[in-house]
PDB file of C-alpha atoms in Angstrom:
ATOM      1  CA  MET Q   1      56.028 177.489-111.984  1.00 46.00           C
ATOM      2  CA  LYS Q   2      56.850 178.161-108.352  1.00 46.00           C
ATOM      3  CA  THR Q   3      54.256 177.387-105.746  1.00 48.00           C
ATOM      4  CA  ALA Q   4      53.210 179.905-103.110  1.00 48.00           C
ATOM      5  CA  THR Q   5      55.262 178.027-100.506  1.00 44.00           C
ATOM      6  CA  GLU Q   6      58.381 178.088-102.683  1.00 39.00           C
ATOM      7  CA  SER Q   7      57.931 181.808-103.315  1.00 46.00           C
ATOM      8  CA  ARG Q   8      57.691 182.464 -99.585  1.00 46.00           C
ATOM      9  CA  LEU Q   9      60.830 180.412 -98.958  1.00 40.00           C
ATOM     10  CA  VAL Q  10      62.743 182.314-101.633  1.00 43.00           C
ATOM     11  CA  GLN Q  11      61.524 185.624-100.216  1.00 47.00           C
ATOM     12  CA  LYS Q  12      62.478 184.504 -96.707  1.00 50.00           C
ATOM     13  CA  ASP Q  13      65.962 183.532 -97.872  1.00 49.00           C
ATOM     14  CA  LYS Q  14      66.701 187.007 -99.226  1.00 62.00           C
ATOM     15  CA  LEU Q  15      69.091 189.082 -97.143  1.00 56.00           C
ATOM     16  CA  LEU Q  16      68.268 192.690 -96.399  1.00 58.00           C
ATOM     17  CA  ARG Q  17      70.590 195.097 -98.229  1.00 62.00           C
ATOM     18  CA  ILE Q  18      70.720 197.727 -95.509  1.00 59.00           C
ATOM     19  CA  LEU Q  19      74.441 197.926 -94.672  1.00 69.00           C
ATOM     20  CA  GLY Q  20      76.051 201.015 -96.169  1.00 67.00           C
ATOM     21  CA  VAL Q  21      79.524 202.449 -96.552  1.00 70.00           C
ATOM     22  CA  GLY Q  22      79.676 203.453 -92.890  1.00 71.00           C
ATOM     23  CA  PHE Q  23      79.282 199.866 -91.783  1.00 75.00           C
ATOM     24  CA  GLY Q  24      81.825 198.709 -94.359  1.00 72.00           C
ATOM     25  CA  VAL Q  25      84.395 201.206 -93.125  1.00 74.00           C
ATOM     26  CA  ALA Q  26      83.701 200.146 -89.540  1.00 75.00           C
ATOM     27  CA  VAL Q  27      84.240 196.483 -90.414  1.00 75.00           C
ATOM     28  CA  VAL Q  28      87.424 197.175 -92.390  1.00 73.00           C
ATOM     29  CA  ILE Q  29      89.011 199.314 -89.677  1.00 74.00           C
ATOM     30  CA  GLY Q  30      87.459 197.573 -86.689  1.00 72.00           C
ATOM     31  CA  GLY Q  31      88.306 194.146 -88.048  1.00 71.00           C
ATOM     32  CA  THR Q  32      91.965 195.113 -88.258  1.00 71.00           C
ATOM     33  CA  ILE Q  33      92.263 196.954 -84.943  1.00 73.00           C
ATOM     34  CA  GLY Q  34      92.396 193.975 -82.632  1.00 71.00           C
ATOM     35  CA  VAL Q  35      94.355 192.620 -79.734  1.00 73.00           C
ATOM     36  CA  GLY Q  36      97.283 191.793 -82.000  1.00 75.00           C
ATOM     37  CA  ILE Q  37      98.521 195.385 -81.962  1.00 78.00           C
ATOM     38  CA  LEU Q  38      98.779 195.137 -78.169  1.00 76.00           C
ATOM     39  CA  ARG Q  39     100.854 191.948 -78.290  1.00 78.00           C
ATOM     40  CA  SER Q  40     102.831 191.945 -81.540  1.00 82.00           C
ATOM     41  CA  PRO Q  41     105.044 195.097 -81.507  1.00 83.00           C
ATOM     42  CA  GLY Q  42     107.244 193.842 -78.681  1.00 81.00           C
ATOM     43  CA  ALA Q  43     107.705 190.427 -80.286  1.00 84.00           C
ATOM     44  CA  VAL Q  44     108.476 192.023 -83.662  1.00 87.00           C
ATOM     45  CA  ALA Q  45     111.092 194.293 -82.096  1.00 84.00           C
ATOM     46  CA  ALA Q  46     112.646 191.328 -80.293  1.00 85.00           C
ATOM     47  CA  GLN Q  47     112.972 189.396 -83.562  1.00 84.00           C
ATOM     48  CA  LEU Q  48     114.534 192.190 -85.615  1.00 86.00           C
ATOM     49  CA  GLY Q  49     116.588 194.349 -83.268  1.00 78.00           C
ATOM     50  CA  SER Q  50     116.663 197.331 -85.636  1.00 82.00           C
ATOM     51  CA  VAL Q  51     114.368 200.340 -85.729  1.00 84.00           C
ATOM     52  CA  TRP Q  52     114.534 200.565 -89.521  1.00 86.00           C
ATOM     53  CA  LEU Q  53     113.791 196.872 -89.981  1.00 89.00           C
ATOM     54  CA  ILE Q  54     110.845 197.205 -87.616  1.00 89.00           C
ATOM     55  CA  ILE Q  55     109.454 200.101 -89.658  1.00 87.00           C
ATOM     56  CA  LEU Q  56     110.106 198.180 -92.877  1.00 91.00           C
ATOM     57  CA  VAL Q  57     108.276 195.049 -91.775  1.00 90.00           C
ATOM     58  CA  TRP Q  58     105.229 197.062 -90.695  1.00 88.00           C
ATOM     59  CA  LEU Q  59     105.267 198.909 -94.027  1.00 87.00           C
ATOM     60  CA  LEU Q  60     105.442 195.628 -95.950  1.00 90.00           C
ATOM     61  CA  GLY Q  61     102.580 194.267 -93.890  1.00 87.00           C
ATOM     62  CA  GLY Q  62     100.512 197.298 -94.837  1.00 83.00           C
ATOM     63  CA  VAL Q  63     101.342 196.852 -98.525  1.00 84.00           C
ATOM     64  CA  TYR Q  64     100.407 193.165 -98.340  1.00 86.00           C
ATOM     65  CA  ALA Q  65      97.065 193.939 -96.710  1.00 82.00           C
ATOM     66  CA  LEU Q  66      96.340 196.766 -99.158  1.00 80.00           C
ATOM     67  CA  LEU Q  67      97.018 194.560-102.194  1.00 82.00           C
ATOM     68  CA  GLY Q  68      94.868 191.830-100.698  1.00 81.00           C
ATOM     69  CA  ALA Q  69      92.063 194.297-100.021  1.00 78.00           C
ATOM     70  CA  ASN Q  70      92.195 195.534-103.628  1.00 78.00           C
ATOM     71  CA  TYR Q  71      91.836 192.111-105.236  1.00 80.00           C
ATOM     72  CA  THR Q  72      89.218 191.132-102.660  1.00 80.00           C
ATOM     73  CA  ALA Q  73      87.234 194.252-103.555  1.00 77.00           C
ATOM     74  CA  GLU Q  74      87.325 193.227-107.222  1.00 80.00           C
ATOM     75  CA  LEU Q  75      86.160 189.689-106.417  1.00 83.00           C
ATOM     76  CA  ALA Q  76      83.406 190.965-104.145  1.00 79.00           C
ATOM     77  CA  THR Q  77      82.221 193.316-106.884  1.00 79.00           C
ATOM     78  CA  MET Q  78      82.130 190.538-109.489  1.00 81.00           C
ATOM     79  CA  LEU Q  79      80.578 187.972-107.117  1.00 81.00           C
ATOM     80  CA  PRO Q  80      78.437 189.870-104.592  1.00 78.00           C
ATOM     81  CA  LYS Q  81      77.345 186.788-102.652  1.00 79.00           C
ATOM     82  CA  ALA Q  82      77.379 185.872 -98.974  1.00 76.00           C
ATOM     83  CA  GLY Q  83      80.121 183.506 -97.866  1.00 81.00           C
ATOM     84  CA  GLY Q  84      83.358 185.434 -98.176  1.00 81.00           C
ATOM     85  CA  ASP Q  85      86.381 183.497 -99.403  1.00 85.00           C
ATOM     86  CA  TYR Q  86      84.285 180.348 -99.805  1.00 88.00           C
ATOM     87  CA  VAL Q  87      82.431 181.906-102.739  1.00 88.00           C
ATOM     88  CA  TYR Q  88      85.598 182.756-104.642  1.00 89.00           C
ATOM     89  CA  ALA Q  89      87.338 179.441-103.921  1.00 90.00           C
ATOM     90  CA  ARG Q  90      84.267 177.494-105.004  1.00 91.00           C
ATOM     91  CA  ARG Q  91      84.055 179.482-108.221  1.00 90.00           C
ATOM     92  CA  GLY Q  92      87.745 178.967-109.000  1.00 89.00           C
ATOM     93  CA  TYR Q  93      88.457 175.468-107.652  1.00 91.00           C
ATOM     94  CA  GLY Q  94      85.096 173.731-107.476  1.00 91.00           C
ATOM     95  CA  ASN Q  95      83.053 172.368-104.590  1.00 92.00           C
ATOM     96  CA  TYR Q  96      85.930 170.603-102.838  1.00 92.00           C
ATOM     97  CA  GLY Q  97      88.198 173.652-102.953  1.00 90.00           C
ATOM     98  CA  GLY Q  98      85.367 175.832-101.704  1.00 91.00           C
ATOM     99  CA  PHE Q  99      84.672 173.414 -98.854  1.00 93.00           C
ATOM    100  CA  VAL Q 100      88.308 173.371 -97.723  1.00 94.00           C
ATOM    101  CA  VAL Q 101      88.606 177.159 -97.819  1.00 91.00           C
ATOM    102  CA  GLY Q 102      85.226 177.687 -96.160  1.00 90.00           C
ATOM    103  CA  TRP Q 103      85.967 175.212 -93.375  1.00 92.00           C
ATOM    104  CA  SER Q 104      89.428 176.683 -92.791  1.00 91.00           C
ATOM    105  CA  THR Q 105      88.001 180.199 -92.682  1.00 88.00           C
ATOM    106  CA  TRP Q 106      85.386 179.148 -90.131  1.00 89.00           C
ATOM    107  CA  ILE Q 107      88.012 177.553 -87.878  1.00 91.00           C
ATOM    108  CA  LEU Q 108      90.292 180.593 -88.128  1.00 87.00           C
ATOM    109  CA  ASN Q 109      87.439 182.946 -87.261  1.00 84.00           C
ATOM    110  CA  VAL Q 110      86.482 180.883 -84.220  1.00 88.00           C
ATOM    111  CA  LEU Q 111      90.092 180.739 -83.026  1.00 88.00           C
ATOM    112  CA  ALA Q 112      90.492 184.482 -83.581  1.00 84.00           C
ATOM    113  CA  LEU Q 113      87.388 185.228 -81.523  1.00 86.00           C
ATOM    114  CA  GLY Q 114      88.637 183.008 -78.719  1.00 88.00           C
ATOM    115  CA  TYR Q 115      92.064 184.638 -78.768  1.00 86.00           C
ATOM    116  CA  MET Q 116      90.612 188.149 -78.725  1.00 86.00           C
ATOM    117  CA  ALA Q 117      88.241 187.254 -75.891  1.00 90.00           C
ATOM    118  CA  ILE Q 118      91.078 185.830 -73.787  1.00 90.00           C
ATOM    119  CA  VAL Q 119      93.311 188.863 -74.300  1.00 87.00           C
ATOM    120  CA  PHE Q 120      90.395 191.170 -73.508  1.00 88.00           C
ATOM    121  CA  GLY Q 121      89.770 189.149 -70.358  1.00 91.00           C
ATOM    122  CA  GLU Q 122      93.407 189.438 -69.303  1.00 90.00           C
ATOM    123  CA  TYR Q 123      93.483 193.218 -69.670  1.00 88.00           C
ATOM    124  CA  ALA Q 124      90.024 193.723 -68.158  1.00 90.00           C
ATOM    125  CA  ALA Q 125      90.806 191.493 -65.189  1.00 91.00           C
ATOM    126  CA  ALA Q 126      94.097 193.298 -64.574  1.00 90.00           C
ATOM    127  CA  LEU Q 127      92.317 196.659 -64.597  1.00 89.00           C
ATOM    128  CA  PHE Q 128      89.028 195.943 -62.842  1.00 90.00           C
ATOM    129  CA  ALA Q 129      89.411 192.684 -60.905  1.00 85.00           C
ATOM    130  CA  PRO Q 130      93.080 191.999 -60.155  1.00 86.00           C
ATOM    131  CA  ASN Q 131      92.282 190.048 -56.981  1.00 84.00           C
ATOM    132  CA  ILE Q 132      89.724 187.664 -58.502  1.00 83.00           C
ATOM    133  CA  SER Q 133      91.208 184.289 -59.436  1.00 82.00           C
ATOM    134  CA  ASN Q 134      88.802 183.569 -62.321  1.00 87.00           C
ATOM    135  CA  GLY Q 135      88.570 187.153 -63.525  1.00 88.00           C
ATOM    136  CA  VAL Q 136      90.052 186.374 -66.950  1.00 91.00           C
ATOM    137  CA  VAL Q 137      87.496 183.646 -67.623  1.00 92.00           C
ATOM    138  CA  VAL Q 138      84.600 185.792 -66.427  1.00 92.00           C
ATOM    139  CA  PHE Q 139      85.515 188.776 -68.596  1.00 94.00           C
ATOM    140  CA  SER Q 140      86.351 186.607 -71.620  1.00 93.00           C
ATOM    141  CA  VAL Q 141      83.036 184.767 -71.555  1.00 94.00           C
ATOM    142  CA  SER Q 142      81.113 187.946 -70.754  1.00 94.00           C
ATOM    143  CA  ILE Q 143      82.386 189.863 -73.788  1.00 91.00           C
ATOM    144  CA  LEU Q 144      81.510 186.969 -76.108  1.00 92.00           C
ATOM    145  CA  VAL Q 145      78.007 186.663 -74.639  1.00 93.00           C
ATOM    146  CA  LEU Q 146      77.464 190.434 -74.832  1.00 92.00           C
ATOM    147  CA  LEU Q 147      78.530 190.754 -78.472  1.00 88.00           C
ATOM    148  CA  THR Q 148      76.542 187.664 -79.448  1.00 90.00           C
ATOM    149  CA  ALA Q 149      73.427 189.078 -77.774  1.00 90.00           C
ATOM    150  CA  LEU Q 150      73.790 192.454 -79.495  1.00 87.00           C
ATOM    151  CA  ASN Q 151      74.078 190.821 -82.917  1.00 84.00           C
ATOM    152  CA  TRP Q 152      71.251 188.409 -82.099  1.00 88.00           C
ATOM    153  CA  ILE Q 153      68.859 191.327 -81.553  1.00 87.00           C
ATOM    154  CA  GLY Q 154      69.014 192.334 -85.178  1.00 81.00           C
ATOM    155  CA  LEU Q 155      71.097 193.464 -88.103  1.00 78.00           C
ATOM    156  CA  ARG Q 156      70.713 197.171 -87.415  1.00 82.00           C
ATOM    157  CA  THR Q 157      71.708 196.751 -83.773  1.00 84.00           C
ATOM    158  CA  GLY Q 158      74.770 194.765 -84.791  1.00 80.00           C
ATOM    159  CA  SER Q 159      75.663 197.386 -87.388  1.00 81.00           C
ATOM    160  CA  GLU Q 160      75.458 200.256 -84.910  1.00 85.00           C
ATOM    161  CA  THR Q 161      77.444 198.250 -82.362  1.00 85.00           C
ATOM    162  CA  GLN Q 162      80.180 197.687 -84.938  1.00 83.00           C
ATOM    163  CA  LYS Q 163      80.344 201.388 -85.791  1.00 85.00           C
ATOM    164  CA  LEU Q 164      80.504 202.442 -82.148  1.00 88.00           C
ATOM    165  CA  SER Q 165      83.116 199.866 -81.159  1.00 85.00           C
ATOM    166  CA  THR Q 166      85.287 200.774 -84.156  1.00 83.00           C
ATOM    167  CA  PHE Q 167      85.121 204.463 -83.281  1.00 86.00           C
ATOM    168  CA  LEU Q 168      86.089 203.769 -79.669  1.00 86.00           C
ATOM    169  CA  LYS Q 169      88.963 201.484 -80.674  1.00 83.00           C
ATOM    170  CA  ALA Q 170      90.311 204.007 -83.187  1.00 81.00           C
ATOM    171  CA  ILE Q 171      90.196 206.804 -80.602  1.00 86.00           C
ATOM    172  CA  ALA Q 172      91.830 204.576 -77.983  1.00 83.00           C
ATOM    173  CA  LEU Q 173      94.628 203.578 -80.364  1.00 80.00           C
ATOM    174  CA  LEU Q 174      95.260 207.191 -81.344  1.00 82.00           C
ATOM    175  CA  GLY Q 175      95.239 208.215 -77.689  1.00 83.00           C
ATOM    176  CA  PHE Q 176      97.716 205.460 -76.888  1.00 79.00           C
ATOM    177  CA  VAL Q 177     100.141 206.699 -79.552  1.00 78.00           C
ATOM    178  CA  VAL Q 178      99.846 210.303 -78.366  1.00 82.00           C
ATOM    179  CA  ALA Q 179     100.345 209.235 -74.747  1.00 81.00           C
ATOM    180  CA  CYS Q 180     103.522 207.347 -75.667  1.00 75.00           C
ATOM    181  CA  PHE Q 181     105.057 210.463 -77.193  1.00 77.00           C
ATOM    182  CA  VAL Q 182     103.817 212.827 -74.485  1.00 79.00           C
ATOM    183  CA  PHE Q 183     104.535 210.756 -71.376  1.00 77.00           C
ATOM    184  CA  GLY Q 184     107.100 208.261 -72.651  1.00 65.00           C
ATOM    185  CA  GLY Q 185     110.208 210.258 -71.848  1.00 60.00           C
ATOM    186  CA  GLN Q 186     113.182 210.949 -74.086  1.00 59.00           C
ATOM    187  CA  SER Q 187     115.192 207.932 -72.905  1.00 59.00           C
ATOM    188  CA  ASN Q 188     112.564 205.524 -74.243  1.00 58.00           C
ATOM    189  CA  PHE Q 189     113.193 206.816 -77.754  1.00 55.00           C
ATOM    190  CA  THR Q 190     116.955 207.363 -77.762  1.00 54.00           C
ATOM    191  CA  ASN Q 191     117.824 203.920 -76.363  1.00 52.00           C
ATOM    192  CA  THR Q 192     115.556 201.848 -78.579  1.00 49.00           C
ATOM    193  CA  GLU Q 193     118.357 200.275 -80.592  1.00 50.00           C
ATOM    194  CA  GLN Q 194     120.375 199.511 -77.470  1.00 48.00           C
ATOM    195  CA  THR Q 195     117.580 197.657 -75.679  1.00 47.00           C
ATOM    196  CA  ALA Q 196     116.345 195.667 -78.676  1.00 47.00           C
ATOM    197  CA  LEU Q 197     117.752 192.184 -79.116  1.00 48.00           C
ATOM    198  CA  PRO Q 198     120.544 192.207 -81.724  1.00 48.00           C
ATOM    199  CA  ALA Q 199     120.293 189.928 -84.731  1.00 48.00           C
ATOM    200  CA  SER Q 200     123.001 187.249 -84.677  1.00 53.00           C
ATOM    201  CA  GLY Q 201     123.923 184.137 -86.616  1.00 59.00           C
ATOM    202  CA  GLY Q 202     124.529 185.590 -90.054  1.00 72.00           C
ATOM    203  CA  TYR Q 203     122.288 186.467 -92.950  1.00 78.00           C
ATOM    204  CA  PHE Q 204     120.208 183.291 -92.793  1.00 82.00           C
ATOM    205  CA  ALA Q 205     119.324 183.835 -89.141  1.00 82.00           C
ATOM    206  CA  SER Q 206     118.433 187.453 -89.899  1.00 83.00           C
ATOM    207  CA  PHE Q 207     116.261 186.325 -92.801  1.00 86.00           C
ATOM    208  CA  VAL Q 208     114.441 183.799 -90.605  1.00 88.00           C
ATOM    209  CA  ALA Q 209     113.931 186.449 -87.922  1.00 88.00           C
ATOM    210  CA  PHE Q 210     112.489 188.827 -90.512  1.00 90.00           C
ATOM    211  CA  ILE Q 211     110.087 186.154 -91.799  1.00 91.00           C
ATOM    212  CA  LEU Q 212     108.920 185.370 -88.266  1.00 90.00           C
ATOM    213  CA  ALA Q 213     108.391 189.066 -87.588  1.00 90.00           C
ATOM    214  CA  PHE Q 214     106.520 189.414 -90.879  1.00 91.00           C
ATOM    215  CA  GLN Q 215     104.192 186.588 -89.861  1.00 89.00           C
ATOM    216  CA  LEU Q 216     103.421 188.398 -86.622  1.00 88.00           C
ATOM    217  CA  VAL Q 217     102.698 191.588 -88.554  1.00 88.00           C
ATOM    218  CA  LEU Q 218     100.375 189.774 -90.973  1.00 86.00           C
ATOM    219  CA  GLY Q 219      98.501 188.314 -88.024  1.00 83.00           C
ATOM    220  CA  THR Q 220      98.094 191.809 -86.621  1.00 82.00           C
ATOM    221  CA  TYR Q 221      96.762 193.129 -89.933  1.00 81.00           C
ATOM    222  CA  ALA Q 222      94.377 190.169 -90.289  1.00 79.00           C
ATOM    223  CA  GLY Q 223      90.775 191.256 -90.722  1.00 75.00           C
ATOM    224  CA  TRP Q 224      91.186 193.412 -93.825  1.00 74.00           C
ATOM    225  CA  ASN Q 225      88.874 191.077 -95.798  1.00 76.00           C
ATOM    226  CA  ALA Q 226      86.110 190.847 -93.183  1.00 76.00           C
ATOM    227  CA  VAL Q 227      83.737 193.061 -95.151  1.00 74.00           C
ATOM    228  CA  VAL Q 228      83.361 190.523 -97.995  1.00 77.00           C
ATOM    229  CA  PHE Q 229      81.237 188.307 -95.755  1.00 77.00           C
ATOM    230  CA  PHE Q 230      78.487 190.948 -95.927  1.00 74.00           C
ATOM    231  CA  CYS Q 231      78.265 191.266 -99.718  1.00 68.00           C
ATOM    232  CA  ARG Q 232      74.620 190.236 -99.952  1.00 61.00           C
ATOM    233  CA  ARG Q 233      73.617 192.841 -97.383  1.00 53.00           C
ATOM    234  CA  ARG Q 234      75.180 195.810 -99.154  1.00 53.00           C
ATOM    235  CA  PRO Q 235      73.508 197.958-101.846  1.00 50.00           C
ATOM    236  CA  ARG Q 236      75.562 199.395-104.737  1.00 52.00           C
ATOM    237  CA  PRO Q 237      78.603 197.158-104.146  1.00 51.00           C
ATOM    238  CA  VAL Q 238      80.760 198.627-106.937  1.00 45.00           C
ATOM    239  CA  ALA Q 239      80.844 202.161-105.558  1.00 45.00           C
ATOM    240  CA  GLN Q 240      81.063 200.994-101.961  1.00 49.00           C
ATOM    241  CA  TYR Q 241      83.966 198.611-102.435  1.00 51.00           C
ATOM    242  CA  SER Q 242      85.911 201.294-104.283  1.00 48.00           C
ATOM    243  CA  ALA Q 243      85.459 203.570-101.278  1.00 50.00           C
ATOM    244  CA  LEU Q 244      86.431 200.786 -98.893  1.00 55.00           C
ATOM    245  CA  ALA Q 245      89.685 200.181-100.771  1.00 52.00           C
ATOM    246  CA  VAL Q 246      90.652 203.790-100.047  1.00 51.00           C
ATOM    247  CA  TRP Q 247      89.767 203.398 -96.380  1.00 51.00           C
ATOM    248  CA  ARG Q 248      91.791 200.206 -96.337  1.00 54.00           C
ATOM    249  CA  SER Q 249      94.953 202.163 -97.183  1.00 51.00           C
ATOM    250  CA  PHE Q 250      94.244 204.491 -94.258  1.00 53.00           C
ATOM    251  CA  ALA Q 251      93.613 201.560 -91.953  1.00 53.00           C
ATOM    252  CA  ASP Q 252      96.911 199.888 -92.825  1.00 53.00           C
ATOM    253  CA  TYR Q 253      99.336 202.638 -91.918  1.00 53.00           C
ATOM    254  CA  ARG Q 254      97.790 203.752 -88.646  1.00 57.00           C
ATOM    255  CA  TYR Q 255      99.787 200.860 -87.137  1.00 58.00           C
ATOM    256  CA  LEU Q 256     103.162 202.420 -87.967  1.00 59.00           C
ATOM    257  CA  PRO Q 257     103.358 204.754 -84.940  1.00 58.00           C
ATOM    258  CA  VAL Q 258     102.412 201.880 -82.621  1.00 59.00           C
ATOM    259  CA  GLY Q 259     104.766 199.362 -84.226  1.00 57.00           C
TER     260      GLY Q 259
END
């Protein structure tokens, strides 16, 4: 029989299941809308040199992310536990496989946060403090401290912050696309193929360029599986993950106009 102390520890270890579909949608879309979409399109265009290849590689990236989101939704429904990819790797490959995947995921998440903070700092410093020498560092550290503090306050505060930030990012991205078409000028659209770098070196070089561009696209789409880390905090996972798979398809192809 469990003692009173053990019962309290078990009760304390339980995670509150208070995150609904709204939070899941915010994580799916917000986790994908990152700084990559501000950096990758130019590099992708430089690698491919063809409008149709550029559209194709972004479409394939969306298909890849959608398929990954579908199988992740199935795994999260069957194993609704906290830990994300670690849980599934441990179940399939044992403790060592789970450790490797969990450790790799942690490192990737830390690197991604650092990269996003630096890019945010660069844009913020250019807009608000162009004459300050350490402006990038100040803004980069400040955004990390601010987001950490908001999530430290509590789960509900972090959830509402995620919803608000996702809404603002989605509106900003949509506004950016509209502004490009409204204020871009006709010459920016008609001369696209002429200004892009042409592919040279034969089929092998073109294939390598396409693979490199595809890697950039996958990095931009990264974040489609972020919601699985919150499995233990979500009620009714079966219905919610089915809904999130639909939202995932919407989230994928909003990048096409930007790319």
